[in-house]
Short mmCIF file of C-alpha atoms in Angstrom, two decimals:
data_model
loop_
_atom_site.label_atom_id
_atom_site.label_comp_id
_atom_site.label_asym_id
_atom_site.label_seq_id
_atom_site.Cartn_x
_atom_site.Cartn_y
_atom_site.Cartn_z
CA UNK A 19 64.22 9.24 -48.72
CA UNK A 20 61.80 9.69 -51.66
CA UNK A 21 59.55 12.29 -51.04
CA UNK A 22 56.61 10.97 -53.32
CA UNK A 23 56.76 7.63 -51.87
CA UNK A 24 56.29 8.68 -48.42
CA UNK A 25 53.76 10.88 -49.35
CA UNK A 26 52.10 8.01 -50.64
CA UNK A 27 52.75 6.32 -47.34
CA UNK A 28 50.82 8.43 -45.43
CA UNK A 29 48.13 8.58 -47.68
CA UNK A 30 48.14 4.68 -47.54
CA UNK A 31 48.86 4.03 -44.07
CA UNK A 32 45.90 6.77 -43.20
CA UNK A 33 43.94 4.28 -45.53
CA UNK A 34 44.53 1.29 -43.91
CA UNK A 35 43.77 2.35 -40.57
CA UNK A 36 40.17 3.74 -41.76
CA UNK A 37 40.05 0.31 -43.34
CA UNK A 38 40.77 -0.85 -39.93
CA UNK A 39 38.19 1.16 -38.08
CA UNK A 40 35.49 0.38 -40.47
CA UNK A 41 35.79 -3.59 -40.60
CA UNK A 42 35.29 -3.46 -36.35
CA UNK A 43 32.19 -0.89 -37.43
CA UNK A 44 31.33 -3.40 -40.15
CA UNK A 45 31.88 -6.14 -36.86
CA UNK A 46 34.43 -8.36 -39.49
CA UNK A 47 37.06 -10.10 -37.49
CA UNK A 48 40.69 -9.49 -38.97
CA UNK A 49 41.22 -11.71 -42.22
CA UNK A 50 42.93 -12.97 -45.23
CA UNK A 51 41.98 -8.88 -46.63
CA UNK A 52 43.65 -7.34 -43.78
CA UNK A 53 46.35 -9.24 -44.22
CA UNK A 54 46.87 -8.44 -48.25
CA UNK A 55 46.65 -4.81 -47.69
CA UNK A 56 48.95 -4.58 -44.34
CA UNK A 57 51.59 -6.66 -47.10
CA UNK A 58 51.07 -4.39 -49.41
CA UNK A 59 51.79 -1.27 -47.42
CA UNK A 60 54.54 -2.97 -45.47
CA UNK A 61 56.07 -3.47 -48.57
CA UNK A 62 56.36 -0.34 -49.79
CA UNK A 63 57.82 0.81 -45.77
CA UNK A 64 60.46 -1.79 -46.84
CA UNK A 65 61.12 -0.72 -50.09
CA UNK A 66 61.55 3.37 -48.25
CA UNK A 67 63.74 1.77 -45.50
CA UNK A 68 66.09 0.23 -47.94
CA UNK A 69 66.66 3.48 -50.22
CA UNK A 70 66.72 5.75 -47.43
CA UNK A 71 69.17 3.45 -45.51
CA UNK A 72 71.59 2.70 -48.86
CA UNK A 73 71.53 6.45 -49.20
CA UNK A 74 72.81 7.06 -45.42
CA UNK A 75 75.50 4.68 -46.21
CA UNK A 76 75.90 6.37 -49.06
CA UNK A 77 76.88 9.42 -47.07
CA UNK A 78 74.22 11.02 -46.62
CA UNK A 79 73.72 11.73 -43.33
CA UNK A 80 70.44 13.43 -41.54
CA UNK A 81 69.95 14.91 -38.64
CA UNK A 82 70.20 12.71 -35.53
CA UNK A 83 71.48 9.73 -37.60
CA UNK A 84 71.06 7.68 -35.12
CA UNK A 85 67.35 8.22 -34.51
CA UNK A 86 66.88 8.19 -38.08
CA UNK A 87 67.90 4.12 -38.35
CA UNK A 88 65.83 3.30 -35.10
CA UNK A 89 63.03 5.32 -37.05
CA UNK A 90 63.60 3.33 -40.42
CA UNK A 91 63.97 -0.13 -38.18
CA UNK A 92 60.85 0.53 -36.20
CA UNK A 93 59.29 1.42 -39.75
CA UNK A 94 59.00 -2.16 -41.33
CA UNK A 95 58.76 -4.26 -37.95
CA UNK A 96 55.40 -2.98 -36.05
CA UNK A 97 52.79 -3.45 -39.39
CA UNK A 98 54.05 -7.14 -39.37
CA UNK A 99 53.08 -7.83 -35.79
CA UNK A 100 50.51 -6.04 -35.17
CA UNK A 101 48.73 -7.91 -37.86
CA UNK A 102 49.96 -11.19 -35.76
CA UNK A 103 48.25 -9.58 -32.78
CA UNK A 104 44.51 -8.44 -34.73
CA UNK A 105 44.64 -12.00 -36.32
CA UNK A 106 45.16 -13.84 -33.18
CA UNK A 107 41.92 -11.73 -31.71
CA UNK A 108 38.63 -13.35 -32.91
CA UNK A 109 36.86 -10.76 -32.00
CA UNK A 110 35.63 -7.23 -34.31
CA UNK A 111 38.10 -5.50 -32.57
CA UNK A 112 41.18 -6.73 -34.54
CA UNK A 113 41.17 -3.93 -37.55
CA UNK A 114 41.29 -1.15 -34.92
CA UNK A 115 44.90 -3.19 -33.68
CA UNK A 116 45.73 -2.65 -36.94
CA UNK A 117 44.57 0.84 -37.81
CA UNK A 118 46.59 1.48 -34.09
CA UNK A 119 49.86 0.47 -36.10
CA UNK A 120 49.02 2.00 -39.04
CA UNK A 121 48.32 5.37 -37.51
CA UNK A 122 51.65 4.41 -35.53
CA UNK A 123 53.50 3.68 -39.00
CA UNK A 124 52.04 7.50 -40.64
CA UNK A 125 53.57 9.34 -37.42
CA UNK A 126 56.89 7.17 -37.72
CA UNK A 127 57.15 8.12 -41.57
CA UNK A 128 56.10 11.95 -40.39
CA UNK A 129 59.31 11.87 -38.18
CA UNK A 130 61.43 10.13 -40.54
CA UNK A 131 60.70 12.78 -43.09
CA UNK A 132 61.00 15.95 -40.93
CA UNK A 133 64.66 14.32 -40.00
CA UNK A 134 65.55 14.19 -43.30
CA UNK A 135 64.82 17.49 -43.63
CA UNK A 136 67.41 19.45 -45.84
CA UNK A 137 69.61 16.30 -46.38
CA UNK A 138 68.69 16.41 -49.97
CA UNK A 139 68.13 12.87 -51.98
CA UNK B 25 30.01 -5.99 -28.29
CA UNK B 26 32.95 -7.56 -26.42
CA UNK B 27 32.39 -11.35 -25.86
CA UNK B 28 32.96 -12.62 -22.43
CA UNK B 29 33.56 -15.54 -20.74
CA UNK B 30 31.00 -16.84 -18.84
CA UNK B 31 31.59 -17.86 -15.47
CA UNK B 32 35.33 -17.73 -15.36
CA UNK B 33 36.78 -16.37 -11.95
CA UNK B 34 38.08 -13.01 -14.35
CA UNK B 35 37.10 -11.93 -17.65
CA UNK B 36 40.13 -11.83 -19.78
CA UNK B 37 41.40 -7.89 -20.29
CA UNK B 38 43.74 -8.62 -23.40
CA UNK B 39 40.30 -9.53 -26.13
CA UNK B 40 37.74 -7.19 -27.10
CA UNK B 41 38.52 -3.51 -27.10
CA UNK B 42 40.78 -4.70 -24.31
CA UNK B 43 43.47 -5.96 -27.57
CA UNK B 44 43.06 -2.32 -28.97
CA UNK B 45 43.87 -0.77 -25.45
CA UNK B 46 47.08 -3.34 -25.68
CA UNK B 47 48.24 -2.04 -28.85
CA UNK B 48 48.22 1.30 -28.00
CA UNK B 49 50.10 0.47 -24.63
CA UNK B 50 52.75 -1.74 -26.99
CA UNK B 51 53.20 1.64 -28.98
CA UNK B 52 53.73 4.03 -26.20
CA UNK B 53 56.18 1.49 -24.49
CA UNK B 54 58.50 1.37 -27.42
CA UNK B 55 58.35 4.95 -28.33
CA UNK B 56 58.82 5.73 -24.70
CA UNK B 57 61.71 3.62 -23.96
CA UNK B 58 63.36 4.00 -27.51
CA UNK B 59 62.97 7.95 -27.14
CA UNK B 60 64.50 7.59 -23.53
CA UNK B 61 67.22 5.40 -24.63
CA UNK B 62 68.16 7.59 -27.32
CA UNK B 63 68.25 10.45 -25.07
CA UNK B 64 70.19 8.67 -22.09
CA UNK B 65 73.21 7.88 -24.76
CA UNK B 66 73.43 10.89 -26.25
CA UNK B 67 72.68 13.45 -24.50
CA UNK B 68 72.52 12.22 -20.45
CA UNK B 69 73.95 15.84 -19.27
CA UNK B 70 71.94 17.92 -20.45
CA UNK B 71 68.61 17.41 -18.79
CA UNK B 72 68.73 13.87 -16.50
CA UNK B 73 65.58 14.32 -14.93
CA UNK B 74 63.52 14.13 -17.81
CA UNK B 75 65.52 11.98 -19.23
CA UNK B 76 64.87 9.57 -16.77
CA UNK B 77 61.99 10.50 -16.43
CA UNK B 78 61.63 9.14 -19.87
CA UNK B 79 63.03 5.77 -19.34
CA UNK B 80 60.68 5.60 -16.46
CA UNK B 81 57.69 6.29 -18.74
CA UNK B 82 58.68 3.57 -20.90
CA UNK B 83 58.83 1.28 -17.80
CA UNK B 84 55.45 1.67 -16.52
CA UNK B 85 54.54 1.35 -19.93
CA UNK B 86 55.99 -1.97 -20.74
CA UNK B 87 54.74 -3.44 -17.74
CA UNK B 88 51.11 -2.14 -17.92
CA UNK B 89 50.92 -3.63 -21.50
CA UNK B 90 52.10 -7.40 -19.72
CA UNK B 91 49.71 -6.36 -17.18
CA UNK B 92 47.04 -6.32 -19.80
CA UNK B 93 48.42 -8.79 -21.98
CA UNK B 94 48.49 -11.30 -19.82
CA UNK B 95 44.81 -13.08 -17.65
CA UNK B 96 45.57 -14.39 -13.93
CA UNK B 97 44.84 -12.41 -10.89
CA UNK B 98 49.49 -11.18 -10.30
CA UNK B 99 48.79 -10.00 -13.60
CA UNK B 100 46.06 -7.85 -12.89
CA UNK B 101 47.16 -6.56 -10.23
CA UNK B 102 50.34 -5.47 -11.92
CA UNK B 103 48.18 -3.84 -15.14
CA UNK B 104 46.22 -2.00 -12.28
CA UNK B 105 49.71 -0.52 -10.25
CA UNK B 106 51.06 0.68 -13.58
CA UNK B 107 48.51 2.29 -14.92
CA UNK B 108 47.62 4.13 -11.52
CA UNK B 109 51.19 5.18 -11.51
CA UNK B 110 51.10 6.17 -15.26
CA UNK B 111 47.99 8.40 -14.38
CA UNK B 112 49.85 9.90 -11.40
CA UNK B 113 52.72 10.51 -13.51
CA UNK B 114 51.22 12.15 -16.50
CA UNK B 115 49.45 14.12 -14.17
CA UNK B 116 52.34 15.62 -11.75
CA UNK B 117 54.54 15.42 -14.66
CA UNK B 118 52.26 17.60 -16.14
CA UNK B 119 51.61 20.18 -13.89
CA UNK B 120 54.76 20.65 -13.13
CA UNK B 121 56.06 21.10 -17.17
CA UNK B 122 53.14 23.85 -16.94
CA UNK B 123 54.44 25.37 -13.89
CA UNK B 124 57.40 25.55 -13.80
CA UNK B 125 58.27 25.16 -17.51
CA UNK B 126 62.03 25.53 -16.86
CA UNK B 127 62.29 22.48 -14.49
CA UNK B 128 60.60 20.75 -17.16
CA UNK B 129 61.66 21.22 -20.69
CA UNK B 130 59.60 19.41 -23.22
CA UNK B 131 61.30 16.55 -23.25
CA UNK B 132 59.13 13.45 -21.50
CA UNK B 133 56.27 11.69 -22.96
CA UNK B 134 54.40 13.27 -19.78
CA UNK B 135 55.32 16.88 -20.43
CA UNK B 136 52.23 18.98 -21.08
CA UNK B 137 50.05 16.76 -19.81
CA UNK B 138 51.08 14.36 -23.15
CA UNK B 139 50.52 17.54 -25.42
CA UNK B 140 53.51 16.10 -27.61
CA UNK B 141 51.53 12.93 -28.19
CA UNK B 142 48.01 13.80 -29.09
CA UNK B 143 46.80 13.79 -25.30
CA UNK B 144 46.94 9.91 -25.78
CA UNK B 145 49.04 9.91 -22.32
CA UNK B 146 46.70 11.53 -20.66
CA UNK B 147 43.50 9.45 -21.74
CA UNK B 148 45.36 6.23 -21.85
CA UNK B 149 45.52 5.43 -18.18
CA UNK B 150 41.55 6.30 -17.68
CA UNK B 151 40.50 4.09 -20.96
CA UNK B 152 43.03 1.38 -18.81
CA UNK B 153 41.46 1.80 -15.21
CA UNK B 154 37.56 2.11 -17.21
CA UNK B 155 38.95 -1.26 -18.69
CA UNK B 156 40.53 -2.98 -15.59
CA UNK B 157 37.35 -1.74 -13.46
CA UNK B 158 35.03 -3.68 -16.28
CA UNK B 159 36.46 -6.57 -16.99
CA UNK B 160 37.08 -7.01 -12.81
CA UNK B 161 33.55 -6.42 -12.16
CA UNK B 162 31.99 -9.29 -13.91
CA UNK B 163 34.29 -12.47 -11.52
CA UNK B 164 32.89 -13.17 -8.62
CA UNK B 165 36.11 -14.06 -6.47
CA UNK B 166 39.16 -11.97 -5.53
CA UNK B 167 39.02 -8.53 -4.47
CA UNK B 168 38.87 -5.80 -6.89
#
């Protein structure tokens, strides 16, 4: 893991899901917006998934390995669909779908990093 | 706020808010049932019941969010079991991890009343019956 980067997660993924919030305040259906900034935050989730996981093949290993890859696979799949899900809703109410996954995504990258822990890198 | 259809024999529960409500049902299901299965291969023998318990959870989870997911009167009725039983279970559940703390350690998405989780568990299945009980109200057929 790089700590930096998934600070900056959580700042951005705490982002997005005000974003979220505010377009069903605002009463803006999910669009071609929420779907730019969901890429570019999934992106980065991939980019973290990919160093952290060459690094635990690397040999590095964390605590509860295990959990730590169904951690980093659940990290890059959920932002994708749940943006399928708030675009398929006509409706206000798709941002808050997303700013659901989003907050989901910040407590996922939370856990990731407390596993990490003291397994240096 | 939420549009409706008009005149339908049920108003749909997975649009509106009702697609929010989903979401966070989706969430709990796979945290549930990936924490559970986790816990079942590694470590079975050292606390089955909650484990379990656990894979339970993530049960009554998955089907309460096809409940909601899905419009017809079978699916309703399946949204409104599951989410009964999800209330009755975060609420024995937790009472007993209070009460008897040792039976219980904290180790279910129930424990604590859902203290682990933000208290989401435990306000969940009242935002889903508030939900079912609205979006029932306005067809004119069936019961419930």
């Amino acid at each position: 893991m790089i700590h930096p980067l998934a600070i900056a997660l959580l700042v951005l993924t705490g982002g997005l899901a005000l974003f979220g919030i505010l377009t069903t305040v605002l009463g803006r259906p999910a669009d071609r917006v929420h779907a730019f900034v969901v890429g570019v935050v999934e992106a980065l989730l991939v980019a973290q998934a990919l160093i952290a996981a060459a690094k635990v093949l690397g040999g590095i290993r964390p605590a509860e390995t295990s959990t730590f890859v169904i951690y980093l696979l659940v990290s890059v799949t959920v932002l994708p669909l749940g943006l399928q899900f708030a675009r398929a809703e006509p409706t206000r109410w798709g941002g808050t779908v997303i700013a659901v996954a989003s907050i989901a995504m910040a407590i996922v990258v939370l856990r990731l990093l407390s596993l990490w822990g003291g397994a240096g890198g | 706020m939420a549009e409706r259809a008009p005149n339908r024999a049920a108003a749909a529960t997975a649009t509106g808010p009702g697609r929010v409500l989903i979401a966070v049902y989706a969430v709990f299901a796979l945290s549930a049932t990936a924490r559970a299965g986790v816990q079942l291969a590694t470590q079975f023998h050292q606390a089955p019941v909650a484990y379990l318990l656990s894979a339970f959870s993530g049960v009554v989870y998955i089907l309460a969010t096809v409940g909601l997911a899905r419009t017809g009167p079978a699916a309703r009725r399946l949204a409104w079991t599951a989410v009964l039983i999800e209330l009755v279970g975060v609420l024995v559940v937790g009472s007993l991890s209070v009460f008897d703390a040792r039976a219980f350690p904290r180790a279910t998405v129930w424990s604590g009343y859902g203290a682990g989780y933000g208290w989401v568990p435990l306000v969940l299945p009242l935002l889903g019956l508030f939900w079912l009980y609205r979006t029932g109200r306005t067809r004119t057929g069936e019961a419930r």
